[in-house]
mmCIF file of C-alpha atoms in Angstrom:
data_model
loop_
_atom_site.group_PDB
_atom_site.id
_atom_site.type_symbol
_atom_site.label_atom_id
_atom_site.label_comp_id
_atom_site.label_asym_id
_atom_site.label_seq_id
_atom_site.Cartn_x
_atom_site.Cartn_y
_atom_site.Cartn_z
ATOM 1 C CA MET A 1 124.433 80.305 84.010
ATOM 2 C CA THR A 2 127.645 79.644 82.375
ATOM 3 C CA LEU A 3 128.588 80.593 78.666
ATOM 4 C CA THR A 4 131.491 80.570 76.790
ATOM 5 C CA ASP A 5 133.740 83.823 76.739
ATOM 6 C CA GLY A 6 132.990 86.383 74.373
ATOM 7 C CA ALA A 7 128.947 85.132 74.416
ATOM 8 C CA THR A 8 126.493 87.695 73.523
ATOM 9 C CA VAL A 9 122.684 88.115 74.502
ATOM 10 C CA THR A 10 121.649 86.137 71.517
ATOM 11 C CA ASP A 11 123.770 83.080 72.948
ATOM 12 C CA LEU A 12 122.178 83.501 75.959
ATOM 13 C CA ILE A 13 118.613 83.558 74.120
ATOM 14 C CA SER A 14 119.745 80.533 72.361
ATOM 15 C CA GLU A 15 120.757 78.499 75.511
ATOM 16 C CA LEU A 16 117.559 79.618 77.632
ATOM 17 C CA ALA A 17 115.512 78.749 74.160
ATOM 18 C CA SER A 18 117.235 75.169 73.998
ATOM 19 C CA GLU A 19 116.099 74.918 77.959
ATOM 20 C CA GLN A 20 112.624 76.022 78.129
ATOM 21 C CA ALA A 21 110.651 75.775 74.806
ATOM 22 C CA ARG A 22 108.130 78.778 75.299
ATOM 23 C CA PHE A 23 111.298 81.208 75.788
ATOM 24 C CA THR A 24 111.523 80.764 71.866
ATOM 25 C CA ASP A 25 108.044 82.656 71.360
ATOM 26 C CA MET A 26 108.739 85.331 73.917
ATOM 27 C CA ALA A 27 112.215 86.238 73.200
ATOM 28 C CA PRO A 28 111.663 88.468 70.250
ATOM 29 C CA SER A 29 109.340 90.907 72.056
ATOM 30 C CA LEU A 30 111.758 91.063 75.307
ATOM 31 C CA MET A 31 113.573 94.036 75.878
ATOM 32 C CA VAL A 32 117.159 92.891 77.314
ATOM 33 C CA SER A 33 118.826 94.884 79.954
ATOM 34 C CA VAL A 34 122.477 94.186 81.216
ATOM 35 C CA ASN A 35 123.406 95.657 84.630
ATOM 36 C CA GLN A 36 120.438 97.632 84.663
ATOM 37 C CA ALA A 37 120.715 99.165 81.054
ATOM 38 C CA TYR A 38 119.222 98.487 78.020
ATOM 39 C CA VAL A 39 120.963 96.871 75.406
ATOM 40 C CA GLU A 40 120.845 95.335 71.749
ATOM 41 C CA ARG A 41 120.699 91.569 71.017
ATOM 42 C CA ASP A 42 124.694 91.703 70.033
ATOM 43 C CA ALA A 43 125.743 93.163 73.349
ATOM 44 C CA GLU A 44 128.802 90.995 74.681
ATOM 45 C CA LEU A 45 128.436 89.342 78.402
ATOM 46 C CA GLN A 46 131.015 89.419 80.862
ATOM 47 C CA ASP A 47 131.641 87.777 84.214
ATOM 48 C CA GLY A 48 128.861 88.413 86.980
ATOM 49 C CA ASP A 49 126.806 90.781 84.663
ATOM 50 C CA GLU A 50 122.953 90.840 85.776
ATOM 51 C CA VAL A 51 120.916 90.125 82.703
ATOM 52 C CA ALA A 52 116.865 90.689 82.721
ATOM 53 C CA PHE A 53 114.456 90.145 80.249
ATOM 54 C CA ILE A 54 111.492 92.950 80.700
ATOM 55 C CA PRO A 55 108.324 92.464 78.517
ATOM 56 C CA PRO A 56 107.214 95.524 76.912
ATOM 57 C CA GLU A 57 103.714 95.569 78.172
ATOM 58 C CA ILE A 58 104.262 95.605 81.531
ATOM 59 C CA ILE A 59 104.938 98.435 83.634
ATOM 60 C CA MET A 60 104.836 98.310 87.397
ATOM 61 C CA ALA A 61 102.189 100.087 89.528
ATOM 62 C CA GLY A 62 103.788 103.535 90.782
ATOM 63 C CA ASP A 63 105.914 106.208 89.430
ATOM 64 C CA VAL A 64 107.812 105.191 86.194
ATOM 65 C CA TYR A 65 110.511 107.152 84.371
ATOM 66 C CA LYS A 66 111.899 105.269 81.402
ATOM 67 C CA ILE A 67 113.673 106.038 77.869
ATOM 68 C CA GLN A 68 112.676 103.020 75.960
ATOM 69 C CA ASP A 69 113.123 102.036 72.093
ATOM 70 C CA ASN A 70 109.693 99.932 71.661
ATOM 71 C CA GLU A 71 106.349 101.667 70.743
ATOM 72 C CA ILE A 72 104.687 103.586 73.580
ATOM 73 C CA LYS A 73 101.232 102.440 74.611
ATOM 74 C CA PRO A 74 98.927 104.666 76.955
ATOM 75 C CA ASP A 75 96.976 102.068 78.517
ATOM 76 C CA ALA A 76 99.880 100.461 80.298
ATOM 77 C CA LEU A 77 101.294 103.792 81.433
ATOM 78 C CA TYR A 78 97.662 104.993 82.515
ATOM 79 C CA ASN A 79 97.208 102.028 84.649
ATOM 80 C CA ALA A 80 100.526 102.044 86.340
ATOM 81 C CA VAL A 81 99.770 105.590 87.671
ATOM 82 C CA LEU A 82 96.045 104.897 88.618
ATOM 83 C CA ALA A 83 94.931 103.694 92.100
ATOM 84 C CA ASP A 84 91.848 103.481 93.733
ATOM 85 C CA SER A 85 92.338 106.803 95.936
ATOM 86 C CA ASP A 86 92.776 108.749 92.483
ATOM 87 C CA GLY A 87 90.225 110.722 90.914
ATOM 88 C CA ALA A 88 91.559 111.776 87.833
ATOM 89 C CA VAL A 89 94.275 110.851 85.598
ATOM 90 C CA THR A 90 95.897 113.408 83.171
ATOM 91 C CA THR A 91 97.716 112.035 80.083
ATOM 92 C CA PHE A 92 99.824 113.938 77.713
ATOM 93 C CA ALA A 93 101.173 112.500 74.484
ATOM 94 C CA GLY A 94 103.593 114.326 72.419
ATOM 95 C CA VAL A 95 103.313 112.770 68.812
ATOM 96 C CA VAL A 96 105.138 112.933 65.484
ATOM 97 C CA ARG A 97 103.392 115.881 63.250
ATOM 98 C CA ASP A 98 103.719 115.769 59.373
ATOM 99 C CA ASN A 99 105.384 118.920 59.022
ATOM 100 C CA THR A 100 107.366 121.380 60.814
ATOM 101 C CA LYS A 101 106.424 125.092 59.500
ATOM 102 C CA GLY A 102 104.975 123.824 56.236
ATOM 103 C CA ARG A 103 107.803 121.551 55.168
ATOM 104 C CA GLY A 104 106.810 117.934 54.892
ATOM 105 C CA THR A 105 108.408 115.445 57.455
ATOM 106 C CA SER A 106 109.176 111.715 56.324
ATOM 107 C CA TYR A 107 110.258 110.521 59.772
ATOM 108 C CA LEU A 108 112.055 111.778 62.893
ATOM 109 C CA VAL A 109 114.960 110.262 64.936
ATOM 110 C CA TYR A 110 115.453 110.788 68.778
ATOM 111 C CA ASP A 111 118.332 110.538 70.684
ATOM 112 C CA ALA A 112 119.095 110.397 74.330
ATOM 113 C CA TYR A 113 121.940 110.446 76.934
ATOM 114 C CA ARG A 114 119.700 107.692 78.820
ATOM 115 C CA ASP A 115 120.890 107.330 82.466
ATOM 116 C CA MET A 116 120.739 110.889 82.849
ATOM 117 C CA ALA A 117 117.709 111.564 80.817
ATOM 118 C CA GLU A 118 115.841 109.177 83.153
ATOM 119 C CA LYS A 119 117.158 110.914 86.031
ATOM 120 C CA LYS A 120 115.976 114.269 84.900
ATOM 121 C CA MET A 121 112.807 112.774 84.419
ATOM 122 C CA ARG A 122 112.470 111.436 87.932
ATOM 123 C CA GLU A 123 113.612 114.925 89.139
ATOM 124 C CA ILE A 124 110.647 116.625 87.307
ATOM 125 C CA GLY A 125 108.253 113.955 88.986
ATOM 126 C CA ASP A 126 109.815 114.980 92.173
ATOM 127 C CA GLU A 127 109.194 118.467 91.608
ATOM 128 C CA VAL A 128 105.884 118.180 90.333
ATOM 129 C CA LYS A 129 104.888 115.813 93.678
ATOM 130 C CA ASP A 130 106.325 118.635 95.446
ATOM 131 C CA LYS A 131 104.421 121.273 93.897
ATOM 132 C CA TRP A 132 101.064 119.800 93.593
ATOM 133 C CA GLU A 133 98.952 117.000 95.546
ATOM 134 C CA VAL A 134 99.492 114.235 92.882
ATOM 135 C CA ASP A 135 99.892 110.574 93.605
ATOM 136 C CA CYS A 136 101.738 108.729 90.896
ATOM 137 C CA VAL A 137 103.586 110.187 87.947
ATOM 138 C CA GLY A 138 105.212 108.407 84.955
ATOM 139 C CA ILE A 139 106.681 109.783 82.046
ATOM 140 C CA LEU A 140 108.117 107.686 78.974
ATOM 141 C CA HIS A 141 110.658 109.012 76.093
ATOM 142 C CA ARG A 142 110.761 106.816 73.050
ATOM 143 C CA VAL A 143 114.219 107.201 71.236
ATOM 144 C CA GLY A 144 115.280 105.680 67.779
ATOM 145 C CA ARG A 145 113.413 106.243 64.649
ATOM 146 C CA LEU A 146 109.880 107.670 64.679
ATOM 147 C CA LYS A 147 106.999 107.356 62.008
ATOM 148 C CA ILE A 148 104.126 110.193 61.639
ATOM 149 C CA GLY A 149 101.768 109.822 64.251
ATOM 150 C CA GLU A 150 103.874 107.706 66.547
ATOM 151 C CA ILE A 151 103.960 108.704 70.405
ATOM 152 C CA SER A 152 107.605 109.918 71.050
ATOM 153 C CA VAL A 153 106.527 111.584 74.725
ATOM 154 C CA LEU A 154 104.024 110.175 77.244
ATOM 155 C CA ILE A 155 103.262 111.603 80.844
ATOM 156 C CA ALA A 156 100.592 110.161 82.934
ATOM 157 C CA ILE A 157 99.623 112.005 86.332
ATOM 158 C CA SER A 158 97.262 110.581 88.821
ATOM 159 C CA SER A 159 95.736 112.808 91.568
ATOM 160 C CA PRO A 160 92.784 112.579 94.123
ATOM 161 C CA HIS A 161 91.279 116.061 92.159
ATOM 162 C CA ARG A 162 91.530 117.173 88.879
ATOM 163 C CA LYS A 163 93.251 120.584 89.098
ATOM 164 C CA ALA A 164 96.286 119.126 90.326
ATOM 165 C CA SER A 165 97.032 116.551 87.566
ATOM 166 C CA LEU A 166 95.878 118.850 84.688
ATOM 167 C CA GLU A 167 98.450 121.397 85.951
ATOM 168 C CA ALA A 168 101.141 118.896 86.752
ATOM 169 C CA CYS A 169 100.969 117.368 83.648
ATOM 170 C CA HIS A 170 101.405 120.821 81.979
ATOM 171 C CA TYR A 171 104.264 121.883 84.115
ATOM 172 C CA ALA A 172 106.136 118.327 83.507
ATOM 173 C CA ILE A 173 106.069 118.640 79.525
ATOM 174 C CA ASP A 174 107.373 122.151 79.558
ATOM 175 C CA GLN A 175 109.992 121.184 82.288
ATOM 176 C CA LEU A 176 111.202 117.938 80.217
ATOM 177 C CA LYS A 177 111.547 119.952 76.950
ATOM 178 C CA GLN A 178 113.962 122.325 78.857
ATOM 179 C CA THR A 179 116.067 119.948 80.741
ATOM 180 C CA VAL A 180 115.790 116.333 79.954
ATOM 181 C CA PRO A 181 119.211 115.494 77.394
ATOM 182 C CA ILE A 182 116.810 114.147 74.851
ATOM 183 C CA TRP A 183 117.165 115.146 71.152
ATOM 184 C CA LYS A 184 115.308 115.115 67.812
ATOM 185 C CA LYS A 185 116.389 115.036 64.267
ATOM 186 C CA GLU A 186 113.988 115.908 61.862
ATOM 187 C CA VAL A 187 113.862 114.381 58.364
ATOM 188 C CA TRP A 188 111.977 115.979 55.572
ATOM 189 C CA THR A 189 110.421 114.783 52.609
ATOM 190 C CA ASP A 190 112.801 117.164 50.516
ATOM 191 C CA GLY A 191 115.492 115.401 51.475
ATOM 192 C CA GLY A 192 116.940 117.707 53.935
ATOM 193 C CA GLU A 193 117.532 117.053 57.848
ATOM 194 C CA ALA A 194 118.473 118.782 61.141
ATOM 195 C CA TRP A 195 118.814 118.620 64.367
ATOM 196 C CA ILE A 196 116.274 120.902 66.082
ATOM 197 C CA GLU A 197 117.752 123.057 68.677
ATOM 198 C CA GLY A 198 116.410 124.582 71.632
ATOM 199 C CA ASP A 199 117.403 127.602 73.454
ATOM 200 C CA PRO A 200 120.995 126.661 75.262
ATOM 201 C CA SER A 201 120.528 129.497 77.361
ATOM 202 C CA ALA A 202 117.354 128.135 78.945
ATOM 203 C CA LEU A 203 119.425 125.271 80.517
ATOM 204 C CA VAL A 204 120.612 126.035 84.038
ATOM 205 C CA SER A 205 123.330 124.138 85.538
ATOM 206 C CA ARG A 206 122.567 122.985 89.147
ATOM 207 C CA VAL R 1 143.726 113.853 83.542
ATOM 208 C CA ARG R 2 142.525 111.724 80.366
ATOM 209 C CA ILE R 3 139.062 112.520 79.725
ATOM 210 C CA GLU R 4 136.482 109.897 77.782
ATOM 211 C CA LEU R 5 134.207 112.570 76.391
ATOM 212 C CA ARG R 6 130.405 111.035 75.201
ATOM 213 C CA LEU R 7 128.856 113.018 72.133
ATOM 214 C CA PHE R 8 125.351 112.861 71.069
ATOM 215 C CA ALA R 9 122.988 114.087 68.515
ATOM 216 C CA LEU R 10 124.149 116.918 66.497
ATOM 217 C CA TYR R 11 127.904 116.889 68.238
ATOM 218 C CA ARG R 12 128.179 113.186 67.497
ATOM 219 C CA GLU R 13 127.655 113.891 63.660
ATOM 220 C CA ARG R 14 129.846 116.918 63.565
ATOM 221 C CA ALA R 15 132.423 115.222 65.336
ATOM 222 C CA GLY R 16 132.322 111.935 63.859
ATOM 223 C CA ALA R 17 132.537 109.947 66.584
ATOM 224 C CA ALA R 18 130.246 109.093 69.800
ATOM 225 C CA LEU R 19 133.472 108.644 71.972
ATOM 226 C CA VAL R 20 136.511 111.193 71.914
ATOM 227 C CA SER R 21 139.665 111.294 74.085
ATOM 228 C CA VAL R 22 141.024 114.655 75.338
ATOM 229 C CA GLU R 23 144.059 114.990 77.328
ATOM 230 C CA LEU R 24 143.997 117.677 79.935
ATOM 231 C CA PRO R 25 146.377 118.964 82.753
ATOM 232 C CA ASP R 26 145.507 117.515 86.461
ATOM 233 C CA ASP R 27 142.668 119.604 88.223
ATOM 234 C CA SER R 28 141.692 121.050 84.714
ATOM 235 C CA THR R 29 138.298 122.241 85.043
ATOM 236 C CA VAL R 30 134.935 122.030 82.436
ATOM 237 C CA GLY R 31 136.045 125.333 80.969
ATOM 238 C CA ASP R 32 138.928 123.726 80.409
ATOM 239 C CA LEU R 33 137.664 120.836 78.583
ATOM 240 C CA THR R 34 135.294 123.184 76.508
ATOM 241 C CA ALA R 35 137.963 125.315 75.257
ATOM 242 C CA ALA R 36 140.092 122.033 74.280
ATOM 243 C CA VAL R 37 137.308 120.611 72.346
ATOM 244 C CA ARG R 38 136.330 123.873 70.487
ATOM 245 C CA ALA R 39 140.357 123.453 69.394
ATOM 246 C CA ASP R 40 140.234 120.134 68.603
ATOM 247 C CA TYR R 41 136.736 120.813 66.577
ATOM 248 C CA PRO R 42 136.069 123.961 65.597
ATOM 249 C CA ARG R 43 133.010 122.925 63.818
ATOM 250 C CA LEU R 44 131.208 121.466 66.805
ATOM 251 C CA ALA R 45 129.558 124.503 68.147
ATOM 252 C CA PRO R 46 129.370 128.169 66.951
ATOM 253 C CA PRO R 47 131.365 130.146 69.245
ATOM 254 C CA GLU R 48 128.401 132.421 70.612
ATOM 255 C CA VAL R 49 126.801 128.850 71.833
ATOM 256 C CA ARG R 50 127.530 127.561 74.968
ATOM 257 C CA ILE R 51 128.720 124.216 75.266
ATOM 258 C CA VAL R 52 127.075 122.507 78.007
ATOM 259 C CA VAL R 53 128.797 119.801 79.797
ATOM 260 C CA ALA R 54 127.383 116.866 81.860
ATOM 261 C CA VAL R 55 129.720 115.448 84.628
ATOM 262 C CA ASN R 56 128.183 112.109 86.009
ATOM 263 C CA ALA R 57 124.767 112.558 84.778
ATOM 264 C CA GLU R 58 124.537 116.177 86.137
ATOM 265 C CA TYR R 59 125.001 119.342 84.480
ATOM 266 C CA ALA R 60 128.174 120.939 85.122
ATOM 267 C CA ASP R 61 129.417 124.593 85.768
ATOM 268 C CA ASP R 62 132.460 126.021 83.997
ATOM 269 C CA ASP R 63 134.584 126.023 87.018
ATOM 270 C CA GLN R 64 133.785 122.031 88.049
ATOM 271 C CA THR R 65 137.324 120.328 88.171
ATOM 272 C CA LEU R 66 137.413 116.998 86.428
ATOM 273 C CA GLN R 67 138.493 113.903 87.635
ATOM 274 C CA ALA R 68 139.824 110.981 86.476
ATOM 275 C CA GLY R 69 137.293 108.290 85.848
ATOM 276 C CA ASP R 70 134.338 111.141 85.420
ATOM 277 C CA GLU R 71 131.620 110.260 83.002
ATOM 278 C CA VAL R 72 131.615 113.381 80.662
ATOM 279 C CA CYS R 73 129.216 114.182 78.100
ATOM 280 C CA LEU R 74 128.775 117.517 75.924
ATOM 281 C CA ILE R 75 124.967 118.043 75.749
ATOM 282 C CA PRO R 76 123.606 119.507 72.312
ATOM 283 C CA PRO R 77 121.080 122.276 72.677
ATOM 284 C CA VAL R 78 118.145 120.308 73.907
ATOM 285 C CA SER R 79 115.242 119.928 71.463
ATOM 286 C CA GLY R 80 112.473 122.537 73.136
ATOM 287 C CA GLY R 81 110.257 122.945 70.461
ATOM 288 C CA ARG R 82 107.947 125.729 70.092
ATOM 289 C CA GLY R 83 104.984 124.256 72.455
#
């Protein structure tokens, strides 16, 4: 498809909507990626860019390691990892708590080095498959501003027998907290805010 | 070699920018980079906290040599949480 120079994703959407009326209704809920990285609507497009529109509810069956801006939905991930040969699915959801050591939380902000975070998440999945007899691994982490009670991280692991997925899930979330480049800022009801720091010496360079 | 450094989270706020440019002699290492960053941005990290660097999406040791075109990011301490 050909657009004028300097066209943005928004311009592309307008162009597609003028050709396909249904697209207008779908467009607001779609995630957009350019050259396999999620972008905002105002991203400018270059010659030869590969643009993809991704419905948020769809997660293809199999392993998935994704950083996303939109709300995390457990059912979609559960269904993505579950196969007929599985006897168990263990799911872990990290959610936004309303306080840190008694200090009231207003909201959280998550930031991530996206490419590396997804890569590290995949490495955790590979490690877990090596250590335990599990089937599929799915890890989703959300970035941006999150409210109390919202899911920040979701891990779902399927296995033929329950012990493997239970243990693997526990290991996976502990590893994620150590090695995946994602950061959390807490904004408190008293107006203070801080990036929460883990222990940097726990990070082993490879 | 000119390194375009991506900053995230705490480091982005302290430096006031998401991307900073650092000019280094050829064959500089990651260690040389963090020393230069500390000199340019003394408030970025306390001296006792190691500045973790990722080069091309992999954690890098201090003795790794930097090349032109490397994607280099400073990794603030990861939010481990207490569990």
